PDB file of C-alpha atoms in Angstrom:
ATOM      1  CA  GLY N 205      32.812   2.391  -8.411  1.00 45.00           C
ATOM      2  CA  GLU N 206      29.910   3.867  -6.599  1.00 63.00           C
ATOM      3  CA  SER N 207      26.994   5.151  -8.636  1.00 64.00           C
ATOM      4  CA  PRO N 208      24.595   7.893  -7.554  1.00 63.00           C
ATOM      5  CA  ALA N 209      21.267   6.930  -6.000  1.00 63.00           C
ATOM      6  CA  SER N 210      18.449   6.431  -8.494  1.00 65.00           C
ATOM      7  CA  GLN N 211      15.346   8.599  -8.713  1.00 74.00           C
ATOM      8  CA  CYS N 212      12.131   6.634  -8.936  1.00 82.00           C
ATOM      9  CA  SER N 213       8.598   7.259 -10.140  1.00 88.00           C
ATOM     10  CA  SER N 214       7.216   4.622  -7.748  1.00 92.00           C
ATOM     11  CA  PHE N 215       8.595   1.892  -5.517  1.00 91.00           C
ATOM     12  CA  LEU N 216       7.543  -1.197  -3.577  1.00 93.00           C
ATOM     13  CA  ALA N 217       8.036  -1.015   0.163  1.00 93.00           C
ATOM     14  CA  GLN N 218       7.564  -3.181   3.211  1.00 94.00           C
ATOM     15  CA  VAL N 219       5.948  -1.057   5.936  1.00 96.00           C
ATOM     16  CA  ILE N 220       4.915  -1.567   9.542  1.00 96.00           C
ATOM     17  CA  VAL N 221       2.133   0.742  10.706  1.00 96.00           C
ATOM     18  CA  LEU N 222       3.038   2.057  14.164  1.00 95.00           C
ATOM     19  CA  SER N 223       0.108   4.385  14.821  1.00 92.00           C
ATOM     20  CA  PRO N 224      -2.922   5.498  12.824  1.00 86.00           C
ATOM     21  CA  PRO N 225      -2.702   8.619  10.661  1.00 89.00           C
ATOM     22  CA  LYS N 226      -5.216  11.428  11.277  1.00 90.00           C
ATOM     23  CA  ALA N 227      -7.638   9.714   8.859  1.00 90.00           C
ATOM     24  CA  GLY N 228      -7.607   6.626  11.133  1.00 91.00           C
ATOM     25  CA  GLU N 229      -6.280   4.202   8.523  1.00 95.00           C
ATOM     26  CA  ILE N 230      -4.084   4.016   5.439  1.00 97.00           C
ATOM     27  CA  THR N 231      -6.014   3.316   2.243  1.00 97.00           C
ATOM     28  CA  PRO N 232      -5.136   3.373  -1.467  1.00 98.00           C
ATOM     29  CA  GLY N 233      -4.862   7.055  -2.360  1.00 97.00           C
ATOM     30  CA  SER N 234      -3.663   8.148   1.104  1.00 96.00           C
ATOM     31  CA  VAL N 235      -0.962  10.821   0.837  1.00 96.00           C
ATOM     32  CA  LEU N 236       1.588  10.904   3.665  1.00 96.00           C
ATOM     33  CA  TRP N 237       5.094  12.336   4.027  1.00 95.00           C
ATOM     34  CA  VAL N 238       7.972   9.910   3.455  1.00 94.00           C
ATOM     35  CA  SER N 239      11.389  10.722   4.909  1.00 91.00           C
ATOM     36  CA  VAL N 240      14.397   9.023   3.302  1.00 85.00           C
ATOM     37  CA  HIS N 241      17.809  10.090   4.602  1.00 80.00           C
ATOM     38  CA  SER N 242      17.494  13.923   4.503  1.00 84.00           C
ATOM     39  CA  ALA N 243      14.666  14.107   1.928  1.00 85.00           C
ATOM     40  CA  GLN N 244      11.012  14.597   2.871  1.00 92.00           C
ATOM     41  CA  VAL N 245       8.496  14.077   0.062  1.00 94.00           C
ATOM     42  CA  PRO N 246       4.722  13.536   0.026  1.00 96.00           C
ATOM     43  CA  CYS N 247       3.905  10.098  -1.383  1.00 96.00           C
ATOM     44  CA  VAL N 248       0.627   8.500  -2.394  1.00 97.00           C
ATOM     45  CA  PHE N 249      -0.075   4.935  -1.303  1.00 98.00           C
ATOM     46  CA  GLU N 250      -0.948   3.743  -4.829  1.00 98.00           C
ATOM     47  CA  GLU N 251      -1.597   0.108  -3.944  1.00 98.00           C
ATOM     48  CA  LEU N 252      -1.824  -1.983  -0.805  1.00 98.00           C
ATOM     49  CA  LEU N 253      -0.514  -5.218  -2.303  1.00 98.00           C
ATOM     50  CA  SER N 254      -0.575  -7.514   0.736  1.00 98.00           C
ATOM     51  CA  ARG N 255      -0.913  -7.576   4.507  1.00 98.00           C
ATOM     52  CA  THR N 256       1.848  -9.767   5.931  1.00 97.00           C
ATOM     53  CA  ASP N 257       2.812 -11.427   9.205  1.00 96.00           C
ATOM     54  CA  ARG N 258       5.286  -9.123  10.970  1.00 92.00           C
ATOM     55  CA  CYS N 259       7.527 -12.012  12.073  1.00 93.00           C
ATOM     56  CA  THR N 260       7.463 -14.467   9.165  1.00 94.00           C
ATOM     57  CA  GLY N 261       6.585 -12.215   6.219  1.00 91.00           C
ATOM     58  CA  GLN N 262       3.879 -14.711   5.206  1.00 96.00           C
ATOM     59  CA  VAL N 263       1.040 -13.134   3.214  1.00 98.00           C
ATOM     60  CA  LEU N 264      -2.138 -12.935   5.319  1.00 98.00           C
ATOM     61  CA  GLU N 265      -4.346 -11.024   2.869  1.00 98.00           C
ATOM     62  CA  MET N 266      -3.952  -9.894  -0.733  1.00 98.00           C
ATOM     63  CA  MET N 267      -5.017  -6.345  -1.687  1.00 98.00           C
ATOM     64  CA  PRO N 268      -6.305  -5.266   1.769  1.00 98.00           C
ATOM     65  CA  ARG N 269      -8.733  -2.332   1.717  1.00 98.00           C
ATOM     66  CA  SER N 270      -6.898  -0.528   4.523  1.00 98.00           C
ATOM     67  CA  LEU N 271      -4.014  -0.723   7.001  1.00 97.00           C
ATOM     68  CA  HIS N 272      -4.225  -0.041  10.731  1.00 96.00           C
ATOM     69  CA  ALA N 273      -1.797   0.231  13.659  1.00 95.00           C
ATOM     70  CA  GLY N 274       0.126  -3.024  14.068  1.00 95.00           C
ATOM     71  CA  ASP N 275      -0.239  -4.093  10.426  1.00 97.00           C
ATOM     72  CA  ALA N 276       2.730  -5.036   8.252  1.00 97.00           C
ATOM     73  CA  ALA N 277       2.275  -4.781   4.501  1.00 98.00           C
ATOM     74  CA  ILE N 278       3.816  -4.562   1.059  1.00 97.00           C
ATOM     75  CA  VAL N 279       2.721  -1.335  -0.651  1.00 98.00           C
ATOM     76  CA  ARG N 280       3.458   0.655  -3.800  1.00 97.00           C
ATOM     77  CA  LEU N 281       4.334   4.295  -3.095  1.00 96.00           C
ATOM     78  CA  ARG N 282       4.491   7.078  -5.689  1.00 96.00           C
ATOM     79  CA  PRO N 283       6.395  10.229  -4.668  1.00 95.00           C
ATOM     80  CA  HIS N 284       4.927  13.615  -5.651  1.00 95.00           C
ATOM     81  CA  ALA N 285       8.465  14.974  -6.196  1.00 91.00           C
ATOM     82  CA  PRO N 286      11.793  13.417  -7.222  1.00 85.00           C
ATOM     83  CA  LEU N 287      12.967  10.937  -4.590  1.00 86.00           C
ATOM     84  CA  CYS N 288      16.151   8.874  -4.460  1.00 82.00           C
ATOM     85  CA  ILE N 289      15.737   5.525  -2.766  1.00 81.00           C
ATOM     86  CA  GLU N 290      17.620   2.245  -3.074  1.00 79.00           C
ATOM     87  CA  PRO N 291      16.868  -1.392  -2.192  1.00 80.00           C
ATOM     88  CA  PHE N 292      17.450  -1.925   1.540  1.00 81.00           C
ATOM     89  CA  SER N 293      19.396  -5.118   0.750  1.00 81.00           C
ATOM     90  CA  GLU N 294      21.959  -3.104  -1.253  1.00 83.00           C
ATOM     91  CA  TYR N 295      22.102   0.237   0.609  1.00 75.00           C
ATOM     92  CA  PRO N 296      20.436   0.011   4.045  1.00 73.00           C
ATOM     93  CA  SER N 297      20.803   3.734   4.805  1.00 74.00           C
ATOM     94  CA  LEU N 298      19.069   4.709   1.521  1.00 70.00           C
ATOM     95  CA  GLY N 299      16.487   1.930   1.748  1.00 77.00           C
ATOM     96  CA  ARG N 300      15.210   2.813   5.208  1.00 83.00           C
ATOM     97  CA  PHE N 301      12.439   5.400   5.539  1.00 88.00           C
ATOM     98  CA  SER N 302       9.659   6.631   7.793  1.00 92.00           C
ATOM     99  CA  VAL N 303       6.102   7.724   6.993  1.00 92.00           C
ATOM    100  CA  CYS N 304       4.725  10.748   8.832  1.00 93.00           C
ATOM    101  CA  ASP N 305       1.401  12.531   9.175  1.00 92.00           C
ATOM    102  CA  GLN N 306       1.563  16.008  10.723  1.00 87.00           C
ATOM    103  CA  LYS N 307       4.984  15.287  12.294  1.00 85.00           C
ATOM    104  CA  ILE N 308       3.805  12.002  13.854  1.00 89.00           C
ATOM    105  CA  THR N 309       5.568   8.852  12.630  1.00 91.00           C
ATOM    106  CA  VAL N 310       2.844   6.466  11.499  1.00 93.00           C
ATOM    107  CA  ALA N 311       4.909   3.783   9.723  1.00 90.00           C
ATOM    108  CA  VAL N 312       8.453   2.628   9.031  1.00 91.00           C
TER     109      VAL N 312
END
């Protein structure tokens, strides 16, 4: 049977930065809005674990200090409110999200 989506206290995510947020870059501690399905929740970028190659996924830098437009990365996000999200490999529609800053999409 199908089980309900799980709430999480934090999650790892692969992101691609499309455009810079108002602050100019994403750094540990940045708080941006994450939209998953119909939910919109502010999330803190707790850790920037690695900057990766957009095509191969190969790690280019561990623990980067910041992310800029064009960067791909693995990050840990912590929602400020309950958020249901699932692994993309298991439930693509609940594992896909966007990151916004003042209604501008800055990462997916």
